XYZ file of C-alpha atoms in Angstrom:
668
model
C 102.849 157.372 139.798
C 100.681 160.463 139.928
C 98.285 162.157 137.522
C 98.014 165.825 136.671
C 94.234 165.520 136.225
C 93.081 162.717 138.513
C 89.385 163.608 138.145
C 89.486 162.467 134.507
C 90.089 158.872 135.622
C 86.381 158.634 136.467
C 85.764 158.230 132.728
C 87.225 154.690 133.034
C 83.935 153.652 134.640
C 82.421 153.814 131.163
C 84.258 150.589 130.207
C 82.135 148.218 132.371
C 79.006 149.892 131.001
C 80.232 149.292 127.435
C 80.946 145.619 128.191
C 77.428 145.208 129.586
C 75.997 146.910 126.512
C 77.936 144.504 124.284
C 76.577 141.481 126.139
C 73.033 142.811 125.853
C 73.365 143.446 122.103
C 74.833 139.973 121.431
C 72.080 138.303 123.426
C 69.321 140.083 121.498
C 71.124 139.416 118.202
C 71.334 135.702 118.855
C 67.663 135.639 119.845
C 66.655 137.398 116.622
C 68.832 134.982 114.639
C 67.082 132.025 116.160
C 63.655 133.539 115.511
C 64.173 134.389 111.850
C 66.206 131.344 110.650
C 65.780 127.633 110.992
C 68.500 125.588 112.648
C 69.267 123.570 109.509
C 69.451 126.695 107.256
C 71.401 128.852 109.680
C 74.945 127.710 108.584
C 74.104 128.445 104.948
C 72.504 131.853 105.520
C 74.900 133.272 108.167
C 78.436 133.295 106.613
C 81.607 134.743 108.184
C 80.096 135.638 111.524
C 82.557 134.979 114.392
C 81.728 135.689 118.029
C 85.328 135.686 119.270
C 86.418 138.034 116.429
C 83.655 140.456 117.328
C 84.752 140.435 120.963
C 88.431 140.914 120.008
C 87.692 144.039 117.959
C 85.428 145.366 120.678
C 88.113 144.727 123.342
C 90.717 146.535 121.255
C 88.428 149.568 120.945
C 87.779 149.535 124.696
C 91.503 149.295 125.491
C 92.240 152.132 123.076
C 89.686 154.325 124.815
C 91.110 153.470 128.249
C 94.625 154.376 127.076
C 93.419 157.691 125.685
C 91.741 158.530 128.999
C 95.003 157.756 130.835
C 96.970 159.913 128.408
C 94.637 162.884 128.882
C 94.966 162.492 132.676
C 98.763 163.009 132.181
C 100.464 160.278 134.213
C 103.734 161.324 135.895
C 106.455 159.052 137.153
C 109.866 160.079 138.486
C 111.438 163.523 138.797
C 114.095 165.426 136.903
C 116.396 168.031 138.401
C 116.465 171.445 136.752
C 118.716 174.452 137.233
C 116.949 177.699 136.507
C 119.303 180.673 136.047
C 118.489 183.532 138.407
C 119.165 186.443 136.078
C 117.643 189.713 135.048
C 118.189 193.449 134.943
C 118.918 195.216 138.229
C 116.237 197.699 139.326
C 116.033 199.397 142.751
C 112.757 201.001 143.875
C 112.921 203.711 146.569
C 109.875 205.259 148.267
C 109.800 208.469 150.287
C 108.105 207.731 153.658
C 108.376 211.209 155.201
C 105.328 212.840 156.746
C 104.846 215.131 153.738
C 103.797 211.997 151.831
C 100.633 211.949 153.973
C 99.272 214.930 152.022
C 96.054 214.165 150.181
C 96.385 216.209 146.999
C 96.413 212.820 145.188
C 93.904 210.163 146.236
C 93.956 208.621 148.758
C 97.309 210.155 149.798
C 100.787 210.460 148.343
C 102.346 207.532 150.206
C 99.534 205.100 149.419
C 99.507 206.193 145.792
C 103.282 205.677 145.564
C 103.007 202.196 147.113
C 100.287 201.197 144.627
C 102.334 202.494 141.691
C 105.408 200.634 142.951
C 103.297 197.473 143.270
C 102.165 197.819 139.641
C 105.758 198.389 138.521
C 107.011 195.268 140.340
C 104.330 193.205 138.608
C 105.365 194.686 135.254
C 109.047 193.850 135.916
C 108.490 190.098 135.731
C 111.787 188.246 135.431
C 113.907 191.225 136.531
C 115.919 191.516 139.768
C 114.244 194.106 142.028
C 115.485 195.709 145.261
C 113.567 197.949 147.697
C 114.629 201.003 149.728
C 112.829 203.392 152.079
C 114.062 206.880 152.918
C 113.050 209.914 154.904
C 115.630 211.719 157.055
C 117.714 208.577 156.559
C 117.617 205.741 154.045
C 117.564 201.983 154.621
C 117.771 198.964 152.312
C 114.563 197.013 152.939
C 115.139 194.174 150.434
C 118.238 193.342 148.322
C 118.079 192.531 144.613
C 116.025 189.390 144.048
C 113.710 187.748 141.546
C 111.284 186.823 144.354
C 108.775 189.557 143.628
C 106.300 188.233 146.201
C 108.753 189.129 148.968
C 109.140 192.631 147.511
C 105.369 193.123 147.437
C 105.058 191.926 151.049
C 107.686 194.476 152.100
C 105.822 197.224 150.230
C 102.645 196.556 152.207
C 104.255 197.536 155.539
C 105.539 200.918 154.321
C 104.086 203.829 156.306
C 105.275 207.131 157.773
C 106.554 205.418 160.964
C 108.957 203.005 159.287
C 111.752 205.620 159.602
C 111.855 207.872 162.669
C 114.007 210.598 161.126
C 112.061 213.442 159.552
C 112.688 215.110 156.191
C 113.647 213.763 152.758
C 117.385 213.040 152.706
C 118.006 212.138 149.058
C 121.789 212.331 149.482
C 121.695 209.564 152.106
C 119.501 207.487 149.752
C 122.157 207.709 147.039
C 124.857 206.766 149.547
C 122.916 203.686 150.746
C 122.293 202.644 147.125
C 125.986 202.925 146.319
C 126.915 200.808 149.353
C 124.285 198.220 148.375
C 125.847 197.661 144.929
C 129.442 197.927 146.085
C 129.912 194.192 146.702
C 127.800 193.070 143.728
C 129.300 191.954 140.392
C 130.207 194.716 137.960
C 127.062 195.808 136.131
C 124.734 198.776 135.666
C 121.588 199.526 137.626
C 118.373 201.554 137.567
C 116.994 203.423 140.588
C 113.301 204.412 140.538
C 112.535 207.055 143.209
C 108.947 207.855 144.297
C 108.991 211.186 146.155
C 107.395 214.612 146.409
C 110.836 216.216 146.130
C 112.866 218.218 148.584
C 115.542 220.853 148.958
C 119.031 220.185 147.595
C 121.816 220.036 150.181
C 125.551 220.402 149.835
C 126.212 216.635 149.685
C 123.810 215.933 146.828
C 126.118 216.951 143.962
C 129.024 214.809 145.167
C 126.748 211.832 145.779
C 125.244 212.234 142.300
C 128.711 212.125 140.743
C 129.557 208.936 142.656
C 126.290 207.211 141.792
C 126.703 208.074 138.105
C 130.236 206.653 138.107
C 128.857 203.454 139.661
C 126.635 202.939 136.601
C 123.274 203.828 138.194
C 120.572 205.476 136.068
C 117.911 207.281 138.110
C 114.237 207.513 137.167
C 112.361 209.936 139.400
C 108.580 209.830 139.841
C 107.021 212.982 141.272
C 104.093 212.357 143.625
C 101.779 215.282 144.413
C 100.591 218.508 142.822
C 102.288 221.846 142.200
C 99.608 223.671 144.178
C 100.115 221.442 147.201
C 97.976 221.006 150.290
C 98.194 220.811 154.081
C 99.738 217.768 155.769
C 97.461 215.991 158.276
C 99.045 215.354 161.673
C 98.962 211.564 162.219
C 99.268 211.993 165.999
C 96.452 214.531 166.520
C 93.117 214.073 164.772
C 91.923 217.178 162.933
C 95.253 218.977 163.244
C 97.991 219.612 160.675
C 101.778 219.529 160.686
C 103.311 222.797 161.900
C 106.813 224.267 161.677
C 108.936 225.487 164.584
C 107.109 228.808 164.642
C 103.726 227.060 164.963
C 102.573 227.868 161.440
C 100.678 225.256 159.418
C 102.910 223.692 156.742
C 101.722 223.543 153.137
C 103.531 220.846 151.141
C 103.762 220.877 147.342
C 105.555 218.880 144.662
C 109.145 220.156 144.407
C 110.355 218.689 141.154
C 113.613 220.634 140.849
C 115.758 218.089 142.685
C 113.966 215.186 141.006
C 114.698 216.577 137.547
C 118.322 217.165 138.528
C 118.693 213.527 139.614
C 117.288 212.242 136.329
C 119.286 214.623 134.128
C 122.714 214.033 135.673
C 122.420 210.229 135.484
C 120.876 209.947 132.014
C 117.447 208.906 133.326
C 114.071 210.548 133.038
C 111.541 212.377 135.209
C 107.903 211.232 135.373
C 104.894 212.646 137.165
C 102.605 210.110 138.794
C 99.006 210.487 137.670
C 95.888 208.413 138.085
C 97.050 205.778 135.573
C 99.244 202.823 136.692
C 102.979 203.138 136.141
C 103.711 200.664 133.335
C 106.952 199.091 132.184
C 106.830 201.052 128.927
C 107.382 204.296 130.856
C 110.887 203.202 131.904
C 111.592 200.837 129.004
C 114.209 203.174 127.424
C 116.174 202.995 130.664
C 115.768 199.222 130.947
C 117.040 198.744 127.401
C 120.389 200.204 128.442
C 120.771 197.729 131.306
C 122.502 194.380 130.936
C 121.202 191.189 132.479
C 123.156 189.904 135.453
C 123.165 186.222 136.298
C 123.701 184.942 139.821
C 123.734 181.392 141.160
C 121.294 179.000 139.523
C 118.202 177.923 141.442
C 117.715 174.165 141.598
C 114.229 172.772 141.240
C 112.606 169.516 140.253
C 109.586 168.642 138.167
C 107.790 165.349 137.512
C 108.479 163.536 134.254
C 105.470 163.357 131.960
C 104.619 159.808 130.780
C 101.505 160.506 128.710
C 103.267 159.331 125.537
C 103.163 155.704 126.691
C 99.366 155.282 127.058
C 98.848 157.481 124.009
C 101.061 155.233 121.870
C 99.373 152.071 123.157
C 95.945 153.563 122.537
C 96.851 154.400 118.937
C 98.268 150.893 118.465
C 95.088 149.202 119.771
C 92.968 151.437 117.565
C 94.975 150.555 114.445
C 94.772 146.810 115.221
C 91.004 147.048 115.611
C 90.748 148.766 112.222
C 92.942 146.152 110.529
C 91.105 143.157 112.009
C 87.667 144.527 111.171
C 88.750 145.160 107.538
C 90.211 141.682 106.862
C 88.244 139.138 104.732
C 86.142 136.980 106.978
C 86.692 133.656 105.157
C 90.438 133.450 105.563
C 91.080 135.731 108.436
C 91.577 133.220 111.239
C 95.358 132.597 110.964
C 96.138 136.271 110.481
C 93.779 137.297 113.276
C 95.498 134.931 115.671
C 98.898 136.257 114.702
C 97.820 139.882 115.182
C 96.162 139.075 118.480
C 99.322 137.397 119.771
C 101.436 140.359 118.569
C 99.154 142.928 120.178
C 99.166 141.283 123.622
C 102.864 140.317 123.609
C 105.189 142.508 125.784
C 107.366 144.920 123.769
C 110.958 145.973 124.567
C 111.442 149.475 125.942
C 113.533 150.793 123.026
C 111.113 149.431 120.451
C 108.117 150.933 122.265
C 109.898 154.265 122.474
C 110.710 154.207 118.761
C 107.096 153.300 117.994
C 105.912 156.251 120.095
C 108.290 158.600 118.319
C 107.134 157.306 114.939
C 103.479 157.870 115.823
C 104.265 161.304 117.230
C 106.085 162.266 114.023
C 103.119 161.120 111.923
C 100.565 163.176 113.825
C 102.799 166.166 114.500
C 101.703 169.255 112.554
C 104.158 170.695 110.073
C 105.597 174.169 110.482
C 108.585 176.352 109.609
C 112.056 174.805 109.444
C 115.531 176.168 110.216
C 116.158 176.404 106.470
C 113.297 178.900 106.173
C 114.801 181.038 108.946
C 118.274 180.975 107.404
C 116.861 181.884 103.984
C 115.004 184.892 105.430
C 118.187 186.010 107.232
C 120.315 185.736 104.092
C 117.744 187.636 102.028
C 117.746 190.524 104.533
C 114.153 190.037 105.706
C 115.134 190.349 109.372
C 111.625 190.739 110.786
C 110.479 187.520 109.139
C 113.672 185.789 110.291
C 112.970 186.895 113.874
C 109.417 185.509 113.729
C 110.564 182.163 112.308
C 113.422 181.801 114.793
C 111.107 182.683 117.704
C 108.571 180.086 116.540
C 111.234 177.379 116.231
C 112.662 178.113 119.688
C 109.212 178.096 121.308
C 108.063 174.872 119.626
C 111.307 173.033 120.564
C 110.940 170.698 117.597
C 114.614 171.046 116.693
C 116.300 170.697 120.084
C 119.312 168.984 118.540
C 120.167 172.226 116.733
C 118.970 174.659 119.401
C 122.353 176.399 119.728
C 122.427 176.980 115.968
C 118.939 178.511 116.180
C 120.048 180.727 119.072
C 123.002 181.914 116.996
C 120.716 182.758 114.080
C 118.320 184.573 116.426
C 121.235 186.569 117.887
C 122.449 187.567 114.420
C 118.927 188.685 113.518
C 118.579 190.779 116.684
C 121.958 192.377 115.976
C 120.807 193.314 112.488
C 117.672 194.883 114.008
C 119.895 196.813 116.526
C 118.274 195.035 119.467
C 121.628 194.584 121.167
C 120.245 193.307 124.480
C 118.436 190.422 122.774
C 121.497 189.734 120.645
C 123.788 189.542 123.701
C 121.343 187.210 125.466
C 121.090 184.739 122.566
C 124.810 184.820 121.773
C 125.537 184.060 125.448
C 123.211 181.045 125.425
C 124.757 179.806 122.183
C 128.167 179.680 123.923
C 127.085 176.504 125.747
C 127.314 174.453 122.554
C 129.916 171.647 122.369
C 130.606 172.555 118.730
C 133.898 174.480 118.690
C 133.214 176.271 115.388
C 129.808 177.468 116.552
C 131.283 178.573 119.878
C 133.933 180.555 117.992
C 131.275 182.295 115.918
C 129.242 183.021 119.055
C 132.259 184.641 120.765
C 132.919 186.735 117.669
C 129.273 187.804 117.330
C 129.109 188.674 121.024
C 132.234 190.807 120.688
C 130.833 192.698 117.704
C 127.481 193.260 119.447
C 129.079 194.599 122.635
C 131.256 196.931 120.582
C 128.255 198.332 118.696
C 126.277 198.615 121.925
C 129.066 200.620 123.544
C 129.444 202.866 120.497
C 125.741 203.766 120.673
C 126.047 205.115 124.229
C 129.508 206.668 123.850
C 128.406 210.309 124.086
C 126.172 209.972 127.155
C 127.911 207.233 129.150
C 131.555 206.839 128.122
C 132.479 204.809 131.195
C 129.796 202.226 130.420
C 131.181 202.152 126.889
C 134.585 201.253 128.354
C 133.014 198.326 130.219
C 131.269 197.024 127.114
C 134.325 197.422 124.903
C 136.384 195.601 127.533
C 133.926 192.698 127.439
C 133.976 192.855 123.622
C 137.766 192.554 123.615
C 137.588 189.580 125.983
C 135.161 187.691 123.731
C 137.190 188.456 120.591
C 140.314 187.121 122.302
C 138.402 183.974 123.310
C 137.321 183.497 119.683
C 140.917 184.048 118.539
C 142.135 181.333 120.913
C 139.723 178.874 119.295
C 140.605 180.014 115.752
C 144.142 181.479 115.846
C 144.555 181.501 112.027
C 141.597 183.823 111.386
C 143.180 187.008 110.024
C 139.955 189.011 109.945
C 139.206 188.149 113.566
C 142.687 189.264 114.620
C 142.236 192.618 112.848
C 138.934 193.183 114.620
C 140.529 192.378 117.977
C 143.356 194.857 117.350
C 140.912 197.567 116.269
C 138.818 197.190 119.441
C 141.936 197.227 121.645
C 143.264 200.374 119.953
C 139.925 202.198 120.185
C 139.565 201.213 123.846
C 143.017 202.576 124.736
C 142.281 205.875 122.980
C 138.975 206.278 124.847
C 140.645 205.600 128.192
C 143.295 208.243 127.491
C 140.639 210.825 126.591
C 138.712 210.163 129.813
C 141.897 210.346 131.906
C 142.783 213.726 130.360
C 139.302 215.054 131.094
C 139.516 213.912 134.724
C 142.922 215.568 135.113
C 141.553 218.836 133.742
C 138.627 218.697 136.154
C 140.947 218.026 139.091
C 143.167 220.932 138.031
C 140.207 223.294 137.924
C 139.112 222.160 141.385
C 142.658 222.696 142.703
C 142.781 226.263 141.355
C 139.469 227.066 143.038
C 140.776 225.618 146.306
C 143.958 227.767 146.163
C 141.885 230.894 145.610
C 139.767 230.032 148.635
C 142.863 229.535 150.803
C 144.341 232.854 149.748
C 141.090 234.577 150.742
C 141.249 232.995 154.182
C 144.800 234.012 155.080
C 145.149 236.133 158.188
C 141.890 234.963 159.710
C 141.691 233.404 163.146
C 145.136 234.661 164.307
C 143.963 236.958 167.055
C 145.946 236.885 170.229
C 149.248 235.749 168.711
C 152.094 238.128 169.354
C 150.011 240.712 171.192
C 151.957 243.535 172.811
C 152.581 243.843 176.528
C 152.364 240.060 176.919
C 148.595 239.986 176.892
C 146.912 236.614 176.389
C 149.655 234.560 178.081
C 149.263 232.343 181.106
C 149.326 234.116 184.429
C 148.635 237.513 182.926
C 145.094 237.812 184.319
C 144.897 241.029 186.304
C 142.539 239.512 188.855
C 145.018 236.813 189.680
C 142.700 233.964 188.679
C 144.496 231.322 186.691
C 142.000 230.675 183.957
C 142.919 227.798 181.604
C 142.993 228.286 177.856
C 139.831 227.417 176.000
C 141.620 225.383 173.349
C 145.250 224.411 173.256
C 145.025 222.664 169.866
C 144.357 224.595 166.703
C 141.113 223.822 164.896
C 139.558 221.968 167.828
C 135.762 222.317 167.937
C 133.316 222.002 170.790
C 131.287 219.500 168.807
C 134.092 216.967 169.061
C 133.411 216.460 172.747
C 132.303 212.921 173.600
C 130.315 213.998 176.660
C 126.650 214.829 176.978
C 127.196 218.416 175.944
C 129.243 217.615 172.841
C 128.434 216.307 169.389
C 126.552 213.274 170.644
C 124.168 215.459 172.607
C 122.658 216.793 169.420
C 121.391 213.372 168.494
C 119.762 212.670 171.875
C 116.012 213.181 172.464
C 114.980 216.327 174.250
C 114.121 214.511 177.472
C 117.634 213.056 177.670
C 119.189 216.504 177.148
C 117.134 217.999 179.971
C 118.094 215.171 182.296
C 121.741 215.584 181.350
C 121.597 219.324 181.937
C 120.023 218.772 185.309
C 122.839 216.440 186.296
C 125.400 219.048 185.342
C 123.591 221.699 187.322
C 123.559 219.376 190.295
C 127.269 218.781 189.915
C 127.889 222.529 189.762
C 125.823 223.097 192.887
C 127.690 220.360 194.737
C 131.023 221.807 193.644
C 129.963 225.259 194.710
C 128.839 223.813 198.000
C 132.204 222.193 198.546
C 134.129 225.275 197.492
C 131.835 227.462 199.572
C 132.546 225.697 202.892
C 133.613 228.030 205.553
C 136.830 227.303 207.384
C 136.363 225.360 210.510
C 133.154 223.646 209.423
C 133.508 219.847 209.465
C 131.537 217.058 207.984
C 129.651 216.473 211.172
C 128.395 220.011 211.192
C 127.167 219.649 207.621
C 125.246 216.523 208.458
C 123.590 218.198 211.410
C 122.578 221.167 209.309
C 121.209 218.931 206.507
C 119.257 216.823 209.006
C 117.821 219.900 210.660
C 116.927 221.344 207.249
C 115.199 218.093 206.214
C 113.213 218.040 209.441
C 112.184 221.629 209.011
C 110.965 221.044 205.446
C 109.378 217.693 206.182
C 111.575 216.023 203.476
C 112.364 212.802 205.337
C 113.926 209.665 203.781
C 111.626 206.644 203.403
C 113.044 203.734 205.440
C 111.638 201.140 202.966
C 113.040 202.646 199.743
C 115.963 204.671 201.079
C 114.958 207.790 199.049
C 113.492 211.098 200.013
C 110.277 212.189 198.261
C 112.236 214.632 196.081
C 114.709 211.932 195.004
C 111.913 209.480 194.262
C 110.097 212.096 192.172
C 113.254 212.742 190.116
C 113.799 209.016 189.494
C 110.189 208.529 188.395
C 110.377 211.570 186.093
C 113.582 210.255 184.481
C 112.010 206.803 184.028
C 108.919 208.324 182.370
C 111.132 210.382 180.065
C 112.932 207.238 178.929
C 109.635 205.458 178.228
C 108.001 208.370 176.428
C 111.085 209.381 174.433
C 110.486 206.984 171.480
C 106.884 208.284 171.166
C 107.134 211.989 171.897
C 110.479 212.516 170.182
C 109.905 210.369 167.106
C 110.079 213.410 164.852
C 112.320 215.501 167.072
C 115.461 213.836 165.743
C 117.631 216.125 163.584
C 115.617 216.518 160.347
C 117.116 216.636 156.864
C 117.369 220.102 155.280
C 115.964 221.664 158.482
C 112.519 220.209 157.723
C 110.702 217.825 160.032
C 108.108 216.637 157.490
């Protein structure tokens, strides 16, 4: 057994002091009695005084106080297993970590200000599922969706401009990473909050925006910086600033064009980050359109509170002390004995529990009842009904009818057009064992989802299809439980018919869009006819093999049509563009060496053998003093080349951190 407040047990030391005080008072009382009355007159003058009765009442008071102290200390014994549902709305937070975020037009700088605002937003999103992304020239998922906000905050603290080596602000790659992150998650809708100073739109942004909107993602963009802009400090050189390829100092400013485009095309909103914290109310309209997603339940355990036992015993001892002290003193002995025996006799567990419940019901304060809530709902006073239902659910005085209260709360929220709250309470009411109540909950959930989809039909028709599909599923579930309900069947048929009509309209619109794209593509192909056909069918046989007038059999540059040089897998092909500069120089040097060796081989004069070459090379090495070291096996020139290549490999991650291909031709 443990106690929630163990320090309160020190108050039990008062009991021995009270017993000593009682002994001292009785001793002085007896002494005064002997001093003021004679021994032969004492039985006539002192009537009804009983020493053992006085001690019994005093003991009952002391025991009552001890029990109350134990109850306040909250004894705990045993544990109960709990399953807490891990659910909430899905919100991703993305932060731009490019070097332009080091600008100090907002204090202390853009990146730090964005991290602090994201921290405030995570704290405001208590109970929601939050994910974290970082992006610059590329984007990475730092933390998946979770309700563990402490882990998200820890990840935020390590964000700096070196977390991603690629320069620029590649928003298109951020949208692609977000789409891949939600691809394997259950079907739902999401919110993406982007902290950035903007950037230039590229050719992939429009297509990625269309995909992310179809995936049910609403984007909220937060602009960080000022329109006037400022210079970007160089983090590698103190006192210097970031420069472009021409050596000019770069001035970075807030480019909100792309950010506003992201918010507009996905039905979100654009915000500018100021000096005030970013609160939940700023994105609440977007959160209201999101549905809660529940994942696997988290199992936990908590100790069982046992304070009711000492509290009940303390109240019992207190009542017995009151009764005994109020009884007539002349004829109280038989009854006192009976009460004393009853008070110290062990009680059965069920009887003690019922006694505790009876005492708790006596001293429990009165409040609103479910009848009051139902009356307010029937009279149309929905705000009062919401307050009463909320009070009843928080107090948990009517746990036996909790599902009925949840149903009433859901109906009230539906009447107040708070569809998210209505869906939540209807869903919890589905766990009831009562079949009739479960049928009504399915029906109410279907009606709420239908109304919720109808409200967002103009802006997000595809989300409306999802909600109407869920509405149809719940109405069919209600119809299975109550197949004779004619009204319910008519509602189901109406939702199914409306859903089919909406799907046909969306399919026709998509076909029209595809047809327009196809016409544009045909026009582009017609404009490109005749291009790139040089050399085919030239007169006099020019361009064919063996037709070189010099007699040199040069191979064709490309035998396959459409083949590009970038498709080469060697150092000089496509992969070479992604290598650091030091690697490219080393690779080029190797090729030059190969060319020189080939030229040397091709340039051998007839009659010169290998032995002659070796003699010439040895004589040349002796003349230049370039002798091979017998310990290492390398000449000084070879050793210098190896050391230079090794230093390039070590320094490449530091010197070429921002020399990787930047996004939108910007390295900041």
